[in-house]
């Protein structure tokens, strides 16, 4: 599938990157395929990536799920954009993970919170897949009550029935890759630039609608989040924004224009979608542990560092890693993307994912 196209800022017209189709042949050691999700007039879908190594793993051992959200300032790119496609292939192969890459609606046709809602919808789809993964499709072999990690009793049959009756989302078709290889107790979120912003705000949406401390969408368990130079803004100017306002990739004028296109009508850059620190309210302490990666030559550097500190002060476990010479997007002078941050990302994925094992009891 290919992404929808909306007009980017004039200064972003050079952001033309080709799109590529999914390939289920395990070329280069990883297979990919697209799955359409409900809603969004067909614009909301996911691209799944399965490493060939999964085929060699004992069938009782499962892979962590990395939920990836692409960047593009909310107005550009898709899950089919070649650079994100190649990145997800690399993550799937090097981390031995099953990657679920979200294609969300774009602004200005669909202003925020549309992209946040699309990620939440993808999580509900993953939840339905988890419930189906040990069911015969009608809940008949898993109708007994089970207990989750918090000691709370739940009825799996009731949850399957709720899904079918539209109590959550209508019962989707069971996905064979997820059913066979996914460890639904190890979800790791990852987003770069605007994708990092989407991860942050979608997690807050889930937390606000959940009464549980850990199993926010049982039986899913959120193990970690990786935010690569998350895209935040604000009405006031930070020191790095003033110092690096004419950055090679992202300029201050471009940042302002992207926010004017993405925010809801009438909202200023003090809106919490843009500036999570504006409300001066602590974040929920049950957000998953975070790896925040920043670049010393990114004009958003100071906002990202302040955000990591805000997470930490809210009781969230945070690891902040800075690459002093990195621009926004880790783009090198010749226009290619540097993967200098990949060892840190892979180590965080491996340490965050629960050791591969049989699927957990459904709650």
GROMACS .gro file of C-alpha atoms in nm:
model
  363
    1UNK     CA    1   0.000   0.000   0.000
    2UNK     CA    2   0.111   0.356  -0.052
    3UNK     CA    3   0.052   0.656   0.170
    4UNK     CA    4  -0.181   0.944   0.103
    5UNK     CA    5  -0.022   1.270  -0.004
    6UNK     CA    6  -0.094   1.613   0.134
    7UNK     CA    7   0.086   1.936   0.064
    8UNK     CA    8   0.397   1.991   0.277
    9UNK     CA    9   0.538   2.332   0.361
   10UNK     CA   10   0.709   2.499   0.066
   11UNK     CA   11   1.043   2.457   0.245
   12UNK     CA   12   0.983   2.081   0.257
   13UNK     CA   13   0.923   2.028  -0.113
   14UNK     CA   14   1.266   1.862  -0.133
   15UNK     CA   15   1.144   1.587   0.100
   16UNK     CA   16   1.064   1.366  -0.195
   17UNK     CA   17   1.156   1.008  -0.104
   18UNK     CA   18   1.025   0.715  -0.310
   19UNK     CA   19   0.784   0.459  -0.173
   20UNK     CA   20   0.837   0.085  -0.201
   21UNK     CA   21   0.598  -0.206  -0.197
   22UNK     CA   22   0.600  -0.477   0.068
   23UNK     CA   23   0.781  -0.799  -0.020
   24UNK     CA   24   0.690  -1.128   0.147
   25UNK     CA   25   0.974  -1.327  -0.013
   26UNK     CA   26   1.225  -1.290   0.274
   27UNK     CA   27   1.461  -1.100   0.046
   28UNK     CA   28   1.750  -0.962   0.251
   29UNK     CA   29   1.645  -1.183   0.541
   30UNK     CA   30   1.308  -1.022   0.619
   31UNK     CA   31   0.956  -1.048   0.478
   32UNK     CA   32   0.701  -0.767   0.481
   33UNK     CA   33   0.333  -0.731   0.400
   34UNK     CA   34   0.057  -0.477   0.449
   35UNK     CA   35  -0.262  -0.511   0.652
   36UNK     CA   36  -0.544  -0.259   0.622
   37UNK     CA   37  -0.709  -0.148   0.945
   38UNK     CA   38  -1.062  -0.020   0.976
   39UNK     CA   39  -1.134   0.353   0.960
   40UNK     CA   40  -0.953   0.644   0.803
   41UNK     CA   41  -1.100   0.578   0.457
   42UNK     CA   42  -0.833   0.316   0.393
   43UNK     CA   43  -0.550   0.547   0.492
   44UNK     CA   44  -0.479   0.365   0.818
   45UNK     CA   45  -0.284   0.043   0.775
   46UNK     CA   46   0.024  -0.132   0.907
   47UNK     CA   47   0.322  -0.291   0.741
   48UNK     CA   48   0.445  -0.603   0.919
   49UNK     CA   49   0.809  -0.715   0.911
   50UNK     CA   50   0.909  -1.071   1.001
   51UNK     CA   51   1.278  -1.168   1.015
   52UNK     CA   52   1.377  -1.497   0.854
   53UNK     CA   53   1.537  -1.595   1.183
   54UNK     CA   54   1.186  -1.635   1.327
   55UNK     CA   55   1.138  -1.941   1.109
   56UNK     CA   56   1.431  -2.110   1.282
   57UNK     CA   57   1.313  -2.034   1.636
   58UNK     CA   58   1.131  -2.296   1.840
   59UNK     CA   59   0.759  -2.251   1.781
   60UNK     CA   60   0.706  -2.200   2.155
   61UNK     CA   61   0.940  -1.900   2.157
   62UNK     CA   62   0.802  -1.562   2.059
   63UNK     CA   63   0.946  -1.235   1.930
   64UNK     CA   64   0.904  -0.890   2.084
   65UNK     CA   65   0.682  -0.652   1.888
   66UNK     CA   66   0.828  -0.316   1.788
   67UNK     CA   67   0.549  -0.072   1.702
   68UNK     CA   68   0.706   0.188   1.472
   69UNK     CA   69   0.565   0.529   1.377
   70UNK     CA   70   0.727   0.720   1.091
   71UNK     CA   71   0.826   1.087   1.097
   72UNK     CA   72   0.755   1.364   0.849
   73UNK     CA   73   0.620   1.649   1.058
   74UNK     CA   74   0.268   1.499   1.056
   75UNK     CA   75   0.226   1.606   0.691
   76UNK     CA   76   0.457   1.384   0.490
   77UNK     CA   77   0.573   1.027   0.426
   78UNK     CA   78   0.415   0.691   0.496
   79UNK     CA   79   0.497   0.344   0.619
   80UNK     CA   80   0.592   0.268   0.257
   81UNK     CA   81   0.854   0.546   0.234
   82UNK     CA   82   1.178   0.372   0.137
   83UNK     CA   83   1.391   0.512   0.420
   84UNK     CA   84   1.143   0.396   0.687
   85UNK     CA   85   1.092   0.064   0.509
   86UNK     CA   86   1.468  -0.001   0.513
   87UNK     CA   87   1.493   0.110   0.876
   88UNK     CA   88   1.216  -0.128   0.986
   89UNK     CA   89   1.379  -0.414   0.796
   90UNK     CA   90   1.702  -0.344   0.980
   91UNK     CA   91   1.530  -0.335   1.319
   92UNK     CA   92   1.346  -0.660   1.247
   93UNK     CA   93   1.663  -0.837   1.139
   94UNK     CA   94   1.912  -0.699   1.390
   95UNK     CA   95   1.680  -0.711   1.693
   96UNK     CA   96   1.506  -1.036   1.588
   97UNK     CA   97   1.175  -0.860   1.639
   98UNK     CA   98   0.840  -0.849   1.466
   99UNK     CA   99   0.794  -0.487   1.353
  100UNK     CA  100   0.451  -0.330   1.309
  101UNK     CA  101   0.489  -0.002   1.121
  102UNK     CA  102   0.190   0.232   1.129
  103UNK     CA  103   0.064   0.432   0.834
  104UNK     CA  104  -0.142   0.714   0.984
  105UNK     CA  105  -0.353   0.992   0.840
  106UNK     CA  106  -0.170   1.311   0.751
  107UNK     CA  107  -0.231   1.678   0.817
  108UNK     CA  108  -0.364   1.917   0.707
  109UNK     CA  109  -0.638   1.690   0.567
  110UNK     CA  110  -0.654   1.518   0.906
  111UNK     CA  111  -0.525   1.741   1.185
  112UNK     CA  112  -0.419   1.614   1.524
  113UNK     CA  113  -0.532   1.415   1.715
  114UNK     CA  114  -0.608   1.198   1.407
  115UNK     CA  115  -0.259   1.042   1.401
  116UNK     CA  116  -0.277   0.969   1.774
  117UNK     CA  117  -0.615   0.802   1.729
  118UNK     CA  118  -0.472   0.593   1.445
  119UNK     CA  119  -0.199   0.455   1.671
  120UNK     CA  120  -0.456   0.379   1.941
  121UNK     CA  121  -0.665   0.197   1.678
  122UNK     CA  122  -0.360  -0.007   1.579
  123UNK     CA  123  -0.312  -0.102   1.944
  124UNK     CA  124  -0.672  -0.218   1.968
  125UNK     CA  125  -0.611  -0.427   1.656
  126UNK     CA  126  -0.303  -0.579   1.821
  127UNK     CA  127  -0.507  -0.647   2.132
  128UNK     CA  128  -0.764  -0.831   1.923
  129UNK     CA  129  -0.483  -1.033   1.764
  130UNK     CA  130  -0.353  -1.123   2.108
  131UNK     CA  131  -0.695  -1.243   2.218
  132UNK     CA  132  -0.728  -1.447   1.900
  133UNK     CA  133  -0.379  -1.595   1.914
  134UNK     CA  134  -0.478  -1.869   2.161
  135UNK     CA  135  -0.840  -1.895   2.055
  136UNK     CA  136  -1.008  -2.109   1.794
  137UNK     CA  137  -1.183  -1.796   1.672
  138UNK     CA  138  -1.497  -1.825   1.885
  139UNK     CA  139  -1.330  -1.836   2.224
  140UNK     CA  140  -1.427  -2.199   2.273
  141UNK     CA  141  -1.088  -2.327   2.382
  142UNK     CA  142  -1.002  -2.036   2.609
  143UNK     CA  143  -1.319  -1.952   2.791
  144UNK     CA  144  -1.186  -2.015   3.138
  145UNK     CA  145  -1.098  -1.722   3.362
  146UNK     CA  146  -0.729  -1.635   3.383
  147UNK     CA  147  -0.524  -1.398   3.597
  148UNK     CA  148  -0.302  -1.117   3.471
  149UNK     CA  149   0.023  -0.987   3.615
  150UNK     CA  150  -0.165  -0.762   3.858
  151UNK     CA  151  -0.360  -1.050   4.008
  152UNK     CA  152  -0.683  -0.935   3.842
  153UNK     CA  153  -0.921  -1.201   3.715
  154UNK     CA  154  -1.055  -1.171   3.362
  155UNK     CA  155  -1.268  -1.385   3.138
  156UNK     CA  156  -1.105  -1.443   2.799
  157UNK     CA  157  -1.428  -1.571   2.647
  158UNK     CA  158  -1.604  -1.251   2.753
  159UNK     CA  159  -1.335  -1.038   2.587
  160UNK     CA  160  -1.356  -1.233   2.262
  161UNK     CA  161  -1.736  -1.196   2.268
  162UNK     CA  162  -1.702  -0.825   2.338
  163UNK     CA  163  -1.477  -0.784   2.037
  164UNK     CA  164  -1.719  -0.970   1.812
  165UNK     CA  165  -2.017  -0.770   1.934
  166UNK     CA  166  -1.838  -0.442   1.875
  167UNK     CA  167  -1.773  -0.375   2.243
  168UNK     CA  168  -1.414  -0.287   2.154
  169UNK     CA  169  -1.342  -0.323   1.783
  170UNK     CA  170  -1.510  -0.571   1.553
  171UNK     CA  171  -1.334  -0.905   1.550
  172UNK     CA  172  -1.063  -0.890   1.281
  173UNK     CA  173  -0.916  -1.175   1.086
  174UNK     CA  174  -0.645  -1.359   1.274
  175UNK     CA  175  -0.303  -1.259   1.140
  176UNK     CA  176  -0.081  -1.567   1.087
  177UNK     CA  177   0.250  -1.394   1.160
  178UNK     CA  178   0.129  -1.243   1.485
  179UNK     CA  179  -0.042  -1.564   1.592
  180UNK     CA  180   0.269  -1.771   1.531
  181UNK     CA  181   0.556  -1.543   1.628
  182UNK     CA  182   0.449  -1.243   1.840
  183UNK     CA  183   0.502  -1.201   2.213
  184UNK     CA  184   0.218  -0.968   2.303
  185UNK     CA  185   0.363  -0.914   2.650
  186UNK     CA  186   0.662  -0.729   2.498
  187UNK     CA  187   0.544  -0.425   2.302
  188UNK     CA  188   0.813  -0.167   2.237
  189UNK     CA  189   0.713   0.163   2.081
  190UNK     CA  190   0.948   0.353   1.854
  191UNK     CA  191   0.902   0.681   1.671
  192UNK     CA  192   1.129   0.938   1.515
  193UNK     CA  193   1.056   1.312   1.503
  194UNK     CA  194   0.676   1.347   1.468
  195UNK     CA  195   0.653   0.971   1.517
  196UNK     CA  196   0.799   1.018   1.866
  197UNK     CA  197   0.539   1.285   1.938
  198UNK     CA  198   0.266   1.045   1.821
  199UNK     CA  199   0.395   0.770   2.049
  200UNK     CA  200   0.394   1.008   2.348
  201UNK     CA  201   0.043   1.141   2.293
  202UNK     CA  202  -0.114   0.808   2.196
  203UNK     CA  203   0.023   0.647   2.513
  204UNK     CA  204  -0.131   0.928   2.715
  205UNK     CA  205  -0.465   0.865   2.542
  206UNK     CA  206  -0.447   0.497   2.635
  207UNK     CA  207  -0.350   0.577   2.994
  208UNK     CA  208  -0.636   0.820   3.034
  209UNK     CA  209  -0.886   0.554   2.928
  210UNK     CA  210  -0.731   0.273   3.133
  211UNK     CA  211  -0.776   0.183   3.497
  212UNK     CA  212  -0.488  -0.064   3.503
  213UNK     CA  213  -0.132   0.015   3.607
  214UNK     CA  214   0.049  -0.221   3.372
  215UNK     CA  215  -0.188  -0.405   3.140
  216UNK     CA  216  -0.316  -0.091   2.973
  217UNK     CA  217  -0.489  -0.288   2.698
  218UNK     CA  218  -0.487  -0.639   2.841
  219UNK     CA  219  -0.335  -0.875   2.747
  220UNK     CA  220  -0.089  -0.635   2.581
  221UNK     CA  221   0.201  -0.521   2.798
  222UNK     CA  222   0.395  -0.206   2.712
  223UNK     CA  223   0.762  -0.282   2.776
  224UNK     CA  224   0.938   0.034   2.656
  225UNK     CA  225   0.935   0.338   2.429
  226UNK     CA  226   1.213   0.468   2.205
  227UNK     CA  227   1.185   0.833   2.101
  228UNK     CA  228   1.431   0.941   1.832
  229UNK     CA  229   1.456   1.320   1.834
  230UNK     CA  230   1.084   1.363   1.917
  231UNK     CA  231   0.915   1.659   1.751
  232UNK     CA  232   0.790   1.907   2.009
  233UNK     CA  233   0.744   2.283   1.996
  234UNK     CA  234   0.622   2.580   2.193
  235UNK     CA  235   0.539   2.948   2.183
  236UNK     CA  236   0.864   3.050   2.350
  237UNK     CA  237   1.201   3.003   2.181
  238UNK     CA  238   1.465   2.783   2.335
  239UNK     CA  239   1.837   2.852   2.316
  240UNK     CA  240   1.893   2.571   2.064
  241UNK     CA  241   1.608   2.696   1.844
  242UNK     CA  242   1.766   3.041   1.828
  243UNK     CA  243   2.118   2.908   1.779
  244UNK     CA  244   2.025   2.649   1.513
  245UNK     CA  245   1.726   2.821   1.352
  246UNK     CA  246   1.864   2.767   1.000
  247UNK     CA  247   1.939   2.398   1.049
  248UNK     CA  248   2.026   2.192   0.741
  249UNK     CA  249   1.725   1.961   0.772
  250UNK     CA  250   1.471   2.131   0.997
  251UNK     CA  251   1.456   2.509   1.026
  252UNK     CA  252   1.265   2.707   1.286
  253UNK     CA  253   1.036   2.852   1.019
  254UNK     CA  254   0.961   2.504   0.889
  255UNK     CA  255   0.887   2.380   1.240
  256UNK     CA  256   0.641   2.663   1.298
  257UNK     CA  257   0.468   2.595   0.967
  258UNK     CA  258   0.438   2.224   1.035
  259UNK     CA  259   0.268   2.298   1.366
  260UNK     CA  260   0.031   2.543   1.199
  261UNK     CA  261  -0.074   2.264   0.962
  262UNK     CA  262  -0.097   1.987   1.221
  263UNK     CA  263  -0.260   2.143   1.527
  264UNK     CA  264  -0.640   2.162   1.564
  265UNK     CA  265  -0.809   2.479   1.442
  266UNK     CA  266  -0.751   2.768   1.679
  267UNK     CA  267  -0.475   2.594   1.879
  268UNK     CA  268  -0.147   2.769   1.950
  269UNK     CA  269   0.195   2.614   2.002
  270UNK     CA  270   0.119   2.613   2.376
  271UNK     CA  271  -0.122   2.325   2.310
  272UNK     CA  272  -0.013   2.006   2.493
  273UNK     CA  273   0.002   1.818   2.161
  274UNK     CA  274   0.290   2.050   2.077
  275UNK     CA  275   0.438   2.137   2.416
  276UNK     CA  276   0.390   1.861   2.677
  277UNK     CA  277   0.551   2.083   2.941
  278UNK     CA  278   0.310   2.373   2.894
  279UNK     CA  279   0.051   2.244   3.140
  280UNK     CA  280   0.318   2.193   3.409
  281UNK     CA  281   0.134   1.879   3.521
  282UNK     CA  282   0.330   1.559   3.595
  283UNK     CA  283   0.293   1.278   3.345
  284UNK     CA  284   0.150   0.941   3.452
  285UNK     CA  285   0.425   0.745   3.626
  286UNK     CA  286   0.314   0.421   3.459
  287UNK     CA  287   0.440   0.523   3.118
  288UNK     CA  288   0.687   0.257   3.000
  289UNK     CA  289   1.063   0.312   3.039
  290UNK     CA  290   1.197   0.545   2.772
  291UNK     CA  291   1.507   0.580   2.561
  292UNK     CA  292   1.529   0.940   2.433
  293UNK     CA  293   1.791   1.006   2.165
  294UNK     CA  294   1.887   1.364   2.081
  295UNK     CA  295   2.128   1.537   1.844
  296UNK     CA  296   2.355   1.822   1.943
  297UNK     CA  297   2.294   2.000   1.609
  298UNK     CA  298   1.916   1.956   1.616
  299UNK     CA  299   1.732   2.282   1.682
  300UNK     CA  300   1.485   2.081   1.896
  301UNK     CA  301   1.768   1.961   2.121
  302UNK     CA  302   1.672   2.168   2.426
  303UNK     CA  303   1.305   2.069   2.406
  304UNK     CA  304   1.396   1.701   2.383
  305UNK     CA  305   1.632   1.720   2.681
  306UNK     CA  306   1.367   1.908   2.882
  307UNK     CA  307   1.109   1.643   2.786
  308UNK     CA  308   1.337   1.361   2.905
  309UNK     CA  309   1.384   1.546   3.235
  310UNK     CA  310   1.006   1.593   3.257
  311UNK     CA  311   0.956   1.218   3.215
  312UNK     CA  312   1.214   1.147   3.483
  313UNK     CA  313   1.058   1.391   3.730
  314UNK     CA  314   0.721   1.226   3.665
  315UNK     CA  315   0.863   0.894   3.785
  316UNK     CA  316   0.928   0.739   3.443
  317UNK     CA  317   1.253   0.550   3.394
  318UNK     CA  318   1.452   0.738   3.129
  319UNK     CA  319   1.779   0.690   2.944
  320UNK     CA  320   1.893   1.002   2.758
  321UNK     CA  321   2.159   0.959   2.489
  322UNK     CA  322   2.306   1.252   2.296
  323UNK     CA  323   2.504   1.246   1.972
  324UNK     CA  324   2.678   1.587   1.963
  325UNK     CA  325   2.724   1.607   1.585
  326UNK     CA  326   2.380   1.477   1.484
  327UNK     CA  327   2.133   1.696   1.296
  328UNK     CA  328   1.758   1.640   1.304
  329UNK     CA  329   1.692   1.305   1.140
  330UNK     CA  330   2.058   1.200   1.164
  331UNK     CA  331   2.111   1.313   0.807
  332UNK     CA  332   2.476   1.334   0.699
  333UNK     CA  333   2.620   1.611   0.476
  334UNK     CA  334   2.579   1.392   0.165
  335UNK     CA  335   2.207   1.349   0.235
  336UNK     CA  336   2.210   0.990   0.364
  337UNK     CA  337   2.075   0.880   0.700
  338UNK     CA  338   2.329   0.775   0.959
  339UNK     CA  339   2.253   0.472   1.174
  340UNK     CA  340   2.503   0.573   1.441
  341UNK     CA  341   2.228   0.539   1.702
  342UNK     CA  342   2.137   0.181   1.608
  343UNK     CA  343   2.361   0.000   1.861
  344UNK     CA  344   2.195   0.197   2.141
  345UNK     CA  345   1.848   0.124   2.004
  346UNK     CA  346   1.914  -0.246   1.961
  347UNK     CA  347   2.060  -0.280   2.310
  348UNK     CA  348   1.755  -0.105   2.456
  349UNK     CA  349   1.517  -0.331   2.264
  350UNK     CA  350   1.698  -0.644   2.380
  351UNK     CA  351   1.714  -0.533   2.742
  352UNK     CA  352   1.350  -0.419   2.745
  353UNK     CA  353   1.198  -0.723   2.579
  354UNK     CA  354   1.109  -1.005   2.810
  355UNK     CA  355   1.316  -1.312   2.723
  356UNK     CA  356   1.147  -1.499   2.435
  357UNK     CA  357   0.907  -1.762   2.570
  358UNK     CA  358   0.569  -1.915   2.512
  359UNK     CA  359   0.276  -1.677   2.478
  360UNK     CA  360   0.148  -1.550   2.815
  361UNK     CA  361  -0.188  -1.646   2.956
  362UNK     CA  362  -0.453  -1.415   2.815
  363UNK     CA  363  -0.631  -1.188   3.057
   0.00000   0.00000   0.00000
